[in-house]
PDB file of C-alpha atoms and ligand atoms in Angstrom:
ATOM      1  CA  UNK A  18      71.626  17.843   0.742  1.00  0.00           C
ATOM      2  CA  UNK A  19      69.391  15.343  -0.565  1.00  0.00           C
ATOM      3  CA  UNK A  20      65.305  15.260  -0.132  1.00  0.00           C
ATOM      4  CA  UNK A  21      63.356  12.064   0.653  1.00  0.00           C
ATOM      5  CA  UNK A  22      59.746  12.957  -0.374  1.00  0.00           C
ATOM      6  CA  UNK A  23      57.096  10.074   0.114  1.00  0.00           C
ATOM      7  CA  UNK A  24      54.592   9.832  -2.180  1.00  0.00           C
ATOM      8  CA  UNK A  25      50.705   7.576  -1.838  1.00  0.00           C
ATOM      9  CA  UNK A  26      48.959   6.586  -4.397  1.00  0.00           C
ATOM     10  CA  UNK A  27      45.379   7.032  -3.053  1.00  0.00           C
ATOM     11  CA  UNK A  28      41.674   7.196  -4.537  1.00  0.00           C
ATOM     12  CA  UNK A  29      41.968  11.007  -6.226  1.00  0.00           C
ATOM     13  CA  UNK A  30      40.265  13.804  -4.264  1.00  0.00           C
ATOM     14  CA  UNK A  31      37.333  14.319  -6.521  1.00  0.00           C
ATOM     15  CA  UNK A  32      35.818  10.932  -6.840  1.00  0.00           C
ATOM     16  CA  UNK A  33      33.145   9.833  -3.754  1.00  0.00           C
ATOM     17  CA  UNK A  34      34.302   6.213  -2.323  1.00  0.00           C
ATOM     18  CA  UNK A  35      31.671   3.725  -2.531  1.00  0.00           C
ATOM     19  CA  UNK A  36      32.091   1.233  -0.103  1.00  0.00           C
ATOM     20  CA  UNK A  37      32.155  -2.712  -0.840  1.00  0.00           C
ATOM     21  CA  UNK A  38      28.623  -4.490  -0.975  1.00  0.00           C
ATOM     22  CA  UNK A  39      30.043  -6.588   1.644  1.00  0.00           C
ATOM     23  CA  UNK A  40      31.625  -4.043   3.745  1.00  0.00           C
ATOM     24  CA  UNK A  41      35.377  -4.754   3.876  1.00  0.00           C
ATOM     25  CA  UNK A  42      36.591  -1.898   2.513  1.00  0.00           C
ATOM     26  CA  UNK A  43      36.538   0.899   0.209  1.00  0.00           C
ATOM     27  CA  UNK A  44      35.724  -0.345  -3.727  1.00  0.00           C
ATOM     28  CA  UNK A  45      38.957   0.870  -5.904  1.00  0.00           C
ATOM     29  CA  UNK A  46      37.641  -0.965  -8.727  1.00  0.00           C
ATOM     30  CA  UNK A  47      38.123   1.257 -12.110  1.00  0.00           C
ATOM     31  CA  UNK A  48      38.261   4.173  -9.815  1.00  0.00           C
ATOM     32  CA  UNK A  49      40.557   7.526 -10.413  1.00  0.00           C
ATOM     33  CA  UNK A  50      43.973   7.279  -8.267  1.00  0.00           C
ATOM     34  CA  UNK A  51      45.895   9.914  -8.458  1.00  0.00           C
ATOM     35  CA  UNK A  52      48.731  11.340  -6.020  1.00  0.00           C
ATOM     36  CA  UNK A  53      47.738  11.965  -2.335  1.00  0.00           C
ATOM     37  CA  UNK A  54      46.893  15.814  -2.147  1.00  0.00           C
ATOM     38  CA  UNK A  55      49.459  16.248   0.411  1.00  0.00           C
ATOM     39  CA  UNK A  56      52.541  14.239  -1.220  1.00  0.00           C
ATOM     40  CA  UNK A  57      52.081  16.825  -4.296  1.00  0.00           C
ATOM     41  CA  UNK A  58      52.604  20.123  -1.642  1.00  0.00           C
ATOM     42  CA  UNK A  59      55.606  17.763  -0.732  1.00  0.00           C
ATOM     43  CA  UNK A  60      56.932  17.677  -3.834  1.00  0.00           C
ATOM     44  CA  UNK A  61      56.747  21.217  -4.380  1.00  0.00           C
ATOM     45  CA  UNK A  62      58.031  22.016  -0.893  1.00  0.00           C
ATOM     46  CA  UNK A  63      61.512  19.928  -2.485  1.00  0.00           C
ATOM     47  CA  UNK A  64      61.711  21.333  -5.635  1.00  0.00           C
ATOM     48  CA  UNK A  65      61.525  25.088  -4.388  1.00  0.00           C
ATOM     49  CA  UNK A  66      64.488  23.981  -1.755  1.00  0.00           C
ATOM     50  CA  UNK A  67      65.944  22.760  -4.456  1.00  0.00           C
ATOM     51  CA  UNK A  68      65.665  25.670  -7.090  1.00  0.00           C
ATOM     52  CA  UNK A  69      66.815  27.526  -4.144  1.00  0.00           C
ATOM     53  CA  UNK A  70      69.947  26.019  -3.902  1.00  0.00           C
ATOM     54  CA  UNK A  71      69.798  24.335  -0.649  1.00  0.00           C
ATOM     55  CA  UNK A  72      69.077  20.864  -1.798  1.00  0.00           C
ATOM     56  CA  UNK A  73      70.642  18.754  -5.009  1.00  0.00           C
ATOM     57  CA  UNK A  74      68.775  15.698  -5.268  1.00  0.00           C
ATOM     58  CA  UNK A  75      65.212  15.284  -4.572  1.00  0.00           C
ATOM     59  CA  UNK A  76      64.131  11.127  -4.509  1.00  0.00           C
ATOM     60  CA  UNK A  77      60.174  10.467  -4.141  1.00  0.00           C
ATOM     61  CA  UNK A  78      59.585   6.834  -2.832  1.00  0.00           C
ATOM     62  CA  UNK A  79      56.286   5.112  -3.286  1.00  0.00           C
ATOM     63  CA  UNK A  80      54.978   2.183  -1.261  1.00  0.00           C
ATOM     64  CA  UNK A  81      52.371   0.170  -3.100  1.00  0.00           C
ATOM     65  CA  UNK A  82      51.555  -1.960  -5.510  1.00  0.00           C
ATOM     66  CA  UNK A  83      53.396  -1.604  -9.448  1.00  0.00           C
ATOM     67  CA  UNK A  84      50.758   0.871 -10.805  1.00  0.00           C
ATOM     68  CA  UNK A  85      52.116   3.046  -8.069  1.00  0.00           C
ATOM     69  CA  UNK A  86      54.742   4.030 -10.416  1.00  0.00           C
ATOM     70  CA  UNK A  87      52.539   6.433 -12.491  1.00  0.00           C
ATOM     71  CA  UNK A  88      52.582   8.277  -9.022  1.00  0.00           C
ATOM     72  CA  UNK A  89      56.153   8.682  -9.046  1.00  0.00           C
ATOM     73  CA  UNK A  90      56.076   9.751 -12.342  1.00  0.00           C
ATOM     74  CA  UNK A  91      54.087  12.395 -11.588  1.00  0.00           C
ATOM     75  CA  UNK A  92      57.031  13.200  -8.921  1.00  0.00           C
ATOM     76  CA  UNK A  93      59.869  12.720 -11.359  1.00  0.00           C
ATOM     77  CA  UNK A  94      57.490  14.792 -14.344  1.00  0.00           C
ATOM     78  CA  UNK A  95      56.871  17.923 -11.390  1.00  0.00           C
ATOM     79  CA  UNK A  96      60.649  18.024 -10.654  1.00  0.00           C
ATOM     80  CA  UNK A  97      61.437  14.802  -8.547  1.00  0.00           C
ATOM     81  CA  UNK A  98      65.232  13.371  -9.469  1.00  0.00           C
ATOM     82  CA  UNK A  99      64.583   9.689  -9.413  1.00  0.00           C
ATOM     83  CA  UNK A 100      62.431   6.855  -7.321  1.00  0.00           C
ATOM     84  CA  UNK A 101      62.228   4.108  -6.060  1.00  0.00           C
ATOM     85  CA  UNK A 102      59.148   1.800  -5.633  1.00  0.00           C
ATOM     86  CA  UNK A 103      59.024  -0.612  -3.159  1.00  0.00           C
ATOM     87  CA  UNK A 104      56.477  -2.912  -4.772  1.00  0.00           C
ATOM     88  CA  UNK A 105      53.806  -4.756  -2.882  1.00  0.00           C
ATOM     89  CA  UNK A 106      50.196  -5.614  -3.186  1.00  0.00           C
ATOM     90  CA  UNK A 107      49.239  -5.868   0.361  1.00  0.00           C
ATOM     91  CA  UNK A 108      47.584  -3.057   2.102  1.00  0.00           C
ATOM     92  CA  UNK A 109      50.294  -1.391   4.035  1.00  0.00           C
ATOM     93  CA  UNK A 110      50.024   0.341   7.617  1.00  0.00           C
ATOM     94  CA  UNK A 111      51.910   3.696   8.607  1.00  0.00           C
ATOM     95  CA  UNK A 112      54.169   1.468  10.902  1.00  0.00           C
ATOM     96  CA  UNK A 113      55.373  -0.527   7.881  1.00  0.00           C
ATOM     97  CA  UNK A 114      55.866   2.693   5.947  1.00  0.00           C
ATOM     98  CA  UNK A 115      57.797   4.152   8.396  1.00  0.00           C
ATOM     99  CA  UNK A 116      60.162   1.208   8.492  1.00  0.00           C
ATOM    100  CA  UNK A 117      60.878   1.200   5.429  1.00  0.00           C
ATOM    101  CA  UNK A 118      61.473   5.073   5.063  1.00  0.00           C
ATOM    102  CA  UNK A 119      63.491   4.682   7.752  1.00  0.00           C
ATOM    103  CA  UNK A 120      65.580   2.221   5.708  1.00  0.00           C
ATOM    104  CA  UNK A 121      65.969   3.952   3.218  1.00  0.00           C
ATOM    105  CA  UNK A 122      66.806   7.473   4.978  1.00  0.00           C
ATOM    106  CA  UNK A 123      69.743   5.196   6.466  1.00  0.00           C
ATOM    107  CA  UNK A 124      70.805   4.027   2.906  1.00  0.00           C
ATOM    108  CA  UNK A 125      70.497   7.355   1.490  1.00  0.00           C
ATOM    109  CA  UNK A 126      70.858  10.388   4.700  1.00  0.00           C
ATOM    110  CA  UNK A 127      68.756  12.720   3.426  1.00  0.00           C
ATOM    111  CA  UNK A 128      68.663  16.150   5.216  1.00  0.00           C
ATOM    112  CA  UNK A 129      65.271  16.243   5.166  1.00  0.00           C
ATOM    113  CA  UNK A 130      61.903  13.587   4.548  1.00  0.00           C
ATOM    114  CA  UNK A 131      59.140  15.814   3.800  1.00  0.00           C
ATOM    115  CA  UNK A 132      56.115  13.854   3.829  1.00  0.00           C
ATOM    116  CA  UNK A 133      52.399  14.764   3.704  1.00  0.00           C
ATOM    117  CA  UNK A 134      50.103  15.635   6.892  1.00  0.00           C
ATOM    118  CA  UNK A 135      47.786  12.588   6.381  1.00  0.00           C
ATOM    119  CA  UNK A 136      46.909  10.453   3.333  1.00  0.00           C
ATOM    120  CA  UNK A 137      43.119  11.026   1.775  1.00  0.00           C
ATOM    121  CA  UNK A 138      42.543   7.297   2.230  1.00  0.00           C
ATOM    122  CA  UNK A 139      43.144   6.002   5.476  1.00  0.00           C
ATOM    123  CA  UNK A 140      43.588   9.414   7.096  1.00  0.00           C
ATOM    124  CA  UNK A 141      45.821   8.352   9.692  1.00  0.00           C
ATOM    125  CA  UNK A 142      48.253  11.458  10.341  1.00  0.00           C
ATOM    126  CA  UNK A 143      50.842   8.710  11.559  1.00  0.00           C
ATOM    127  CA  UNK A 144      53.399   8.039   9.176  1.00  0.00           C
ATOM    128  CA  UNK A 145      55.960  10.958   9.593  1.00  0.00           C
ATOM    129  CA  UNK A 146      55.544  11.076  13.218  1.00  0.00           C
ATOM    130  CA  UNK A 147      56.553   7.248  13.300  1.00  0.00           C
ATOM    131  CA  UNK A 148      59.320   7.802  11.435  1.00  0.00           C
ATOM    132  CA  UNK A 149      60.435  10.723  13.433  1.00  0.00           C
ATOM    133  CA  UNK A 150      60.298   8.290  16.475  1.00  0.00           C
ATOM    134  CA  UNK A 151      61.904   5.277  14.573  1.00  0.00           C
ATOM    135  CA  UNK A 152      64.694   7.485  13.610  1.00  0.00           C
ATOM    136  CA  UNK A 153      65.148   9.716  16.717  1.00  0.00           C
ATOM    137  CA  UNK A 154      65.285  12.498  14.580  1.00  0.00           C
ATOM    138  CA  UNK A 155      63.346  16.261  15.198  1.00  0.00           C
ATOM    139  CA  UNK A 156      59.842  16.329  13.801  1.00  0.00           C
ATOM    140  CA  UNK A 157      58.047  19.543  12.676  1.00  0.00           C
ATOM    141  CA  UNK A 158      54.345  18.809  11.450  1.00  0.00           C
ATOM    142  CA  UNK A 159      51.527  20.348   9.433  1.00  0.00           C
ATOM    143  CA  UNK A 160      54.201  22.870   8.368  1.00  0.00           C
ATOM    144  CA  UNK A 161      52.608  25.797   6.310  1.00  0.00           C
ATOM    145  CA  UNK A 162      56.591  27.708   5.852  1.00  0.00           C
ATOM    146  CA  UNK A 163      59.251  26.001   5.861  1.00  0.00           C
ATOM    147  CA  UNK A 164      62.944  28.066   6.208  1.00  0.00           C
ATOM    148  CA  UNK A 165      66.323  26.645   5.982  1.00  0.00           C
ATOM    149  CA  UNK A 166      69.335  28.385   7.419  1.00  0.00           C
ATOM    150  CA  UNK A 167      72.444  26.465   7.666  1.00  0.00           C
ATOM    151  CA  UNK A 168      72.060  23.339   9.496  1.00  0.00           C
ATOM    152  CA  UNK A 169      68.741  23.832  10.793  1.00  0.00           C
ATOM    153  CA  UNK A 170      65.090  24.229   9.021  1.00  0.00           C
ATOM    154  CA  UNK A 171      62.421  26.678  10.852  1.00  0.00           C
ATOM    155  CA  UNK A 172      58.933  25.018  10.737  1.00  0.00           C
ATOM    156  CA  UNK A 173      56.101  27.494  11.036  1.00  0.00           C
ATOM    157  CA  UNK A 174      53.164  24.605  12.185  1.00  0.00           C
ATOM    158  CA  UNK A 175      49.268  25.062  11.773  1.00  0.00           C
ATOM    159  CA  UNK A 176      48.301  24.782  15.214  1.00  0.00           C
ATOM    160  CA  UNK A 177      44.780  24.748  16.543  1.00  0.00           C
ATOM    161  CA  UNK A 178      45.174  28.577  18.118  1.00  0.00           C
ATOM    162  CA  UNK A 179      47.511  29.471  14.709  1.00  0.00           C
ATOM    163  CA  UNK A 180      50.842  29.318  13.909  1.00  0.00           C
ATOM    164  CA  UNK A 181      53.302  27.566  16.080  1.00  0.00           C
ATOM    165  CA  UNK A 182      57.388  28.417  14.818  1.00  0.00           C
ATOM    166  CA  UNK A 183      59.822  25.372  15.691  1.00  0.00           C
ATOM    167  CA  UNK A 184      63.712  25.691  15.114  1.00  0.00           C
ATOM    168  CA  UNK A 185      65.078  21.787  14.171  1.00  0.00           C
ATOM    169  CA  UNK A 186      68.143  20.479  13.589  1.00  0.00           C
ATOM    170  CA  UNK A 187      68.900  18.804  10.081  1.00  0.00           C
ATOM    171  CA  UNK A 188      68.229  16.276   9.306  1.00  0.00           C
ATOM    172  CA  UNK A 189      64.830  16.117  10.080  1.00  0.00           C
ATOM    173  CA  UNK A 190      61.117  15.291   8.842  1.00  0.00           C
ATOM    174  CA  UNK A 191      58.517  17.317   7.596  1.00  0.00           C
ATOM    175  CA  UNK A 192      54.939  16.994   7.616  1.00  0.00           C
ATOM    176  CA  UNK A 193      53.086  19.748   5.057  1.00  0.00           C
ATOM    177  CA  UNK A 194      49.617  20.894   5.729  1.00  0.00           C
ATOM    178  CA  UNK A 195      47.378  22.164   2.620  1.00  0.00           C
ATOM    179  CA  UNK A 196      48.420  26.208   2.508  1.00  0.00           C
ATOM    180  CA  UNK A 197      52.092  25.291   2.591  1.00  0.00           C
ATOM    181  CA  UNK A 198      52.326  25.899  -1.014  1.00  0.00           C
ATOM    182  CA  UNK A 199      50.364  25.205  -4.475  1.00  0.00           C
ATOM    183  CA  UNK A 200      52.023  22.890  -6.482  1.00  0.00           C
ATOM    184  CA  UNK A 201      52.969  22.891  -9.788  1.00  0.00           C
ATOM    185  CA  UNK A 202      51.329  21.201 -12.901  1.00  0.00           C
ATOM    186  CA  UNK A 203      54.165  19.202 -14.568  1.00  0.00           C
ATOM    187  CA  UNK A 204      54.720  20.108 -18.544  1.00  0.00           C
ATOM    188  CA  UNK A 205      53.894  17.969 -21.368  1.00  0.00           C
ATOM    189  CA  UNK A 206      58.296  18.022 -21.907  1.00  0.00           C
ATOM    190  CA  UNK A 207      58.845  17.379 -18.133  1.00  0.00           C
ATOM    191  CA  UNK A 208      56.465  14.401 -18.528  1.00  0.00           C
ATOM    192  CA  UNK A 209      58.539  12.994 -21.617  1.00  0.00           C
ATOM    193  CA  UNK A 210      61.545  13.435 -19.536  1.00  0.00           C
ATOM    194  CA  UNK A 211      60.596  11.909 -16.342  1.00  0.00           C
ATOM    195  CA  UNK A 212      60.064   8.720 -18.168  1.00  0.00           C
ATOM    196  CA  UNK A 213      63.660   8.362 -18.963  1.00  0.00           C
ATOM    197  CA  UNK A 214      64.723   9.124 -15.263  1.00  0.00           C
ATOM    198  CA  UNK A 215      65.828   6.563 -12.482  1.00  0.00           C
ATOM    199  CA  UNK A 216      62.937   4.280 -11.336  1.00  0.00           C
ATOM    200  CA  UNK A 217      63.665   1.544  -8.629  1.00  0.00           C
ATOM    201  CA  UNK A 218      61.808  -1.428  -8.076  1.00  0.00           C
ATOM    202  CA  UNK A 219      62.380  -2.595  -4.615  1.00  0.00           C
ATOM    203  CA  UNK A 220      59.916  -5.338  -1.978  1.00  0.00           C
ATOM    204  CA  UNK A 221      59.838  -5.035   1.763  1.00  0.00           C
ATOM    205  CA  UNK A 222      61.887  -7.543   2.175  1.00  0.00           C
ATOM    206  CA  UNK A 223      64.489  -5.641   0.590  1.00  0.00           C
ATOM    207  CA  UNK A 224      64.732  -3.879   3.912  1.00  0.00           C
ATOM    208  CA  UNK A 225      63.921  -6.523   6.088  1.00  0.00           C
ATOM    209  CA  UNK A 226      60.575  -5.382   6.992  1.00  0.00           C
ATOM    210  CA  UNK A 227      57.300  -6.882   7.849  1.00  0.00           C
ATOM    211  CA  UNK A 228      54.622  -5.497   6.085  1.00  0.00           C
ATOM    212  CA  UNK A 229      52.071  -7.997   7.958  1.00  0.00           C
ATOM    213  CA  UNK A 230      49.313  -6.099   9.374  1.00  0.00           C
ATOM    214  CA  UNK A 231      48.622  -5.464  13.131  1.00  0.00           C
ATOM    215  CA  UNK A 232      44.865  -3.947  12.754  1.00  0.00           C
ATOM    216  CA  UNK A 233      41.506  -5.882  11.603  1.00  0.00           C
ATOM    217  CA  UNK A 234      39.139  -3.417   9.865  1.00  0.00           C
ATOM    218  CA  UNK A 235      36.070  -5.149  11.048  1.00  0.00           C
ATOM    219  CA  UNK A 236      33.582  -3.526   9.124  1.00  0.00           C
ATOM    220  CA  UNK A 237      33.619  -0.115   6.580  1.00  0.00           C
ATOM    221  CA  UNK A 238      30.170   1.836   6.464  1.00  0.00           C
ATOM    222  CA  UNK A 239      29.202   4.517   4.402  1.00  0.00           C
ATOM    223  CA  UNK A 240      28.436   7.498   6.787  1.00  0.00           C
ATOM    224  CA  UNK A 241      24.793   8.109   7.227  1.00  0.00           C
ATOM    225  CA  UNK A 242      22.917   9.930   5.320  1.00  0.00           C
ATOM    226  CA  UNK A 243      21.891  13.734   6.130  1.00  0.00           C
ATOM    227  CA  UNK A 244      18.589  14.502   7.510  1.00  0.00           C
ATOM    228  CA  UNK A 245      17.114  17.379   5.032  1.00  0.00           C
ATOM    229  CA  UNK A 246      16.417  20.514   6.557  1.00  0.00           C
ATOM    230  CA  UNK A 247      13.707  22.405   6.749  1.00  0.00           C
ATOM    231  CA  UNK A 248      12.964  26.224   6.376  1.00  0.00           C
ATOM    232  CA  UNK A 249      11.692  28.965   9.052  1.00  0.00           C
ATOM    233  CA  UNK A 250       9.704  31.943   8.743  1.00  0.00           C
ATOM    234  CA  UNK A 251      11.151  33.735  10.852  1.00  0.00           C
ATOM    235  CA  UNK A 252      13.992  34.293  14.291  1.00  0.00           C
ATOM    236  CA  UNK A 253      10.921  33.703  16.641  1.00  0.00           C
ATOM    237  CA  UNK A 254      10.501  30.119  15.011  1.00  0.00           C
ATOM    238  CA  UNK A 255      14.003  29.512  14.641  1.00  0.00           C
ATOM    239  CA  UNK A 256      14.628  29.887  18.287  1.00  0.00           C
ATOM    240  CA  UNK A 257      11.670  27.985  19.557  1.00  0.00           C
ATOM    241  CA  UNK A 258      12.723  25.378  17.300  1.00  0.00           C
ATOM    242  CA  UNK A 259      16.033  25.706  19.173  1.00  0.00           C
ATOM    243  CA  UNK A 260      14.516  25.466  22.660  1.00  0.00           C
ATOM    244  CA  UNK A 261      12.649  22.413  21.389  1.00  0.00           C
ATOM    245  CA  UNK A 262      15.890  20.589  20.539  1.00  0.00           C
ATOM    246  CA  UNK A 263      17.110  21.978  23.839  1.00  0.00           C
ATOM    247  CA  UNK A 264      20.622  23.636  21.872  1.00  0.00           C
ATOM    248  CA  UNK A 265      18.639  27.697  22.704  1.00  0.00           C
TER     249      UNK A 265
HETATM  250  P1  AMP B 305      49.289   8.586   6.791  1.00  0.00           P
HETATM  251  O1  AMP B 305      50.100   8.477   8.044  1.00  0.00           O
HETATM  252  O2  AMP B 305      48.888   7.236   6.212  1.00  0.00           O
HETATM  253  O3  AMP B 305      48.104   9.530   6.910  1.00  0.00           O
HETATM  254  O4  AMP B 305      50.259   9.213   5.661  1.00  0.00           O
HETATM  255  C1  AMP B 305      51.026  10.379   5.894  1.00  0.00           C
HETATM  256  C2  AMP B 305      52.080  10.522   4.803  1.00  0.00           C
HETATM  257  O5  AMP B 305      52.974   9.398   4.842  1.00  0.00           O
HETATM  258  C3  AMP B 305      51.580  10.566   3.366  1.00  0.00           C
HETATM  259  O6  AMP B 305      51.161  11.877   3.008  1.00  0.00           O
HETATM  260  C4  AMP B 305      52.830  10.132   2.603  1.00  0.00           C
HETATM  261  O7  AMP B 305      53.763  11.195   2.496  1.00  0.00           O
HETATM  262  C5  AMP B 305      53.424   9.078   3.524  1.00  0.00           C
HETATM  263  N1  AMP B 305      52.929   7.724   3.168  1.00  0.00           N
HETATM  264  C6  AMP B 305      51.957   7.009   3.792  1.00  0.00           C
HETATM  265  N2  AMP B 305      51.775   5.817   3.171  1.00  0.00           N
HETATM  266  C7  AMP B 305      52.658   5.793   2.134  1.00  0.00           C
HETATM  267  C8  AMP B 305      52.969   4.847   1.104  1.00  0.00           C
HETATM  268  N3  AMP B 305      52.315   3.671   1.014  1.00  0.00           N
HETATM  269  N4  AMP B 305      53.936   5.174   0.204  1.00  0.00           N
HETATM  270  C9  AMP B 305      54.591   6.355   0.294  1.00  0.00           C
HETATM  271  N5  AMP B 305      54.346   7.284   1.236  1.00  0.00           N
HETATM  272  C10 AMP B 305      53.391   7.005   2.137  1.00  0.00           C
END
């Protein structure tokens, strides 16, 4: 069985976003990128399947613009087989992913596209569901175990009351939430190696898609900023400050 795993290159997790003077957008100038949080538990999800010996080829597949392919290093260093980039500098919306993966999963049938829950950037939480649609195939989301048996793959989902446990036919496409797993930090020889594995370089049109958008951001706003608080002397106070702000 092979693994798709999608990987986003996204503003890393630690640095705060300043938004543009002029309020189009999010200012990625000489900012840290680093591999969506999700995409890594992705990665690891594939390479345990695979150590397990239920998979035998993992491929991550990036879209975005050339730098991107540091990102899929980072996939092929962790434990990734090979990539493929599909190369564009436009901003691209979960639709247009999902075409393309969908592409792709027809050139190459994978048993299984694990993708991440949502990426840090544009939060959207659409992409695997998309391509679930696009593909008719079974979805199970925000997966935090993940069991394969034969065929199928049991999906234990993070579900506002708890855990929720789906049964799916293969193929199929994961989404992982954050206590799926901890991934692995790739070794200094893994990292030598990976640079001598399979890269791709693909475009959009390579697969017949159009990448044009189909949302205007109209403006981008940093969120407000938070009111200090202020201290109490005692429960008395505190709850006839409550009653004041009518919440007691
Ligand atoms: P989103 O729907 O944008 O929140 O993204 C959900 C997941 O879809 C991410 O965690 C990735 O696995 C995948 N994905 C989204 N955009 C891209 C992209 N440009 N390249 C590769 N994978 C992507």
């Amino acid at each position: 069985m092979k693994i798709l795993v999608p990987v986003k290159r996204v503003i890393d997790y630690n640095v705060k976003p300043r938004v543009k003077s002029d309020g189009t957008g999010v200012d990625l100038a000489n900012v840290k990128m680093s591999m969506n949080p999700f995409d890594e538990i992705s990665v690891e999800e594939a390479i345990r399947i695979k150590e397990a010996g239920k998979a035998e080829e993992i491929i991550a597949v990036s879209v975005g613009p050339a730098k991107a392919q540091e990102t899929l290093r980072t996939a092929l260093a962790m434990g990734a087989d090979r990539a493929i980039l599909v190369e564009t500098d436009e901003e691209v919306e979960p639709l247009a992913v999902a075409k393309i993966l969908k592409a792709i999963a027809e050139a190459e049938q994978p048993g299984l596209v694990i993708l991440g829950k949502q990426a840090i950037d544009d939060d959207s939480n659409q992409t695997g569901q998309m391509l679930a649609a696009l593909m008719g195939r079974p979805q199970g989301t925000f997966a935090n175990e993940l069991t394969i048996e034969g065929d199928s793959v049991t999906v234990k989902r993070e579900v506002d009351g708890g855990l929720e446990t789906v049964k799916l036919s293969l193929p199929a496409i994961i989404t992982t939430d954050l206590r799926l797993n901890e991934p692995r930090y790739a070794s200094l020889p893994n990292i030598m190696k990976a640079k001598k594995k399979e890269l791709d370089v693909k475009a959009p049109g390579d697969y017949g898609v159009d990448i044009a958008p189909r949302l205007k951001t109209h403006k981008v706003t940093e969120p407000p900023v938070r009111q200090a608080g202020i201290k109490v002397a005692d429960v008395d106070e505190l709850v006839a400050k409550l009653k004041d702000m009518g919440i007691a």
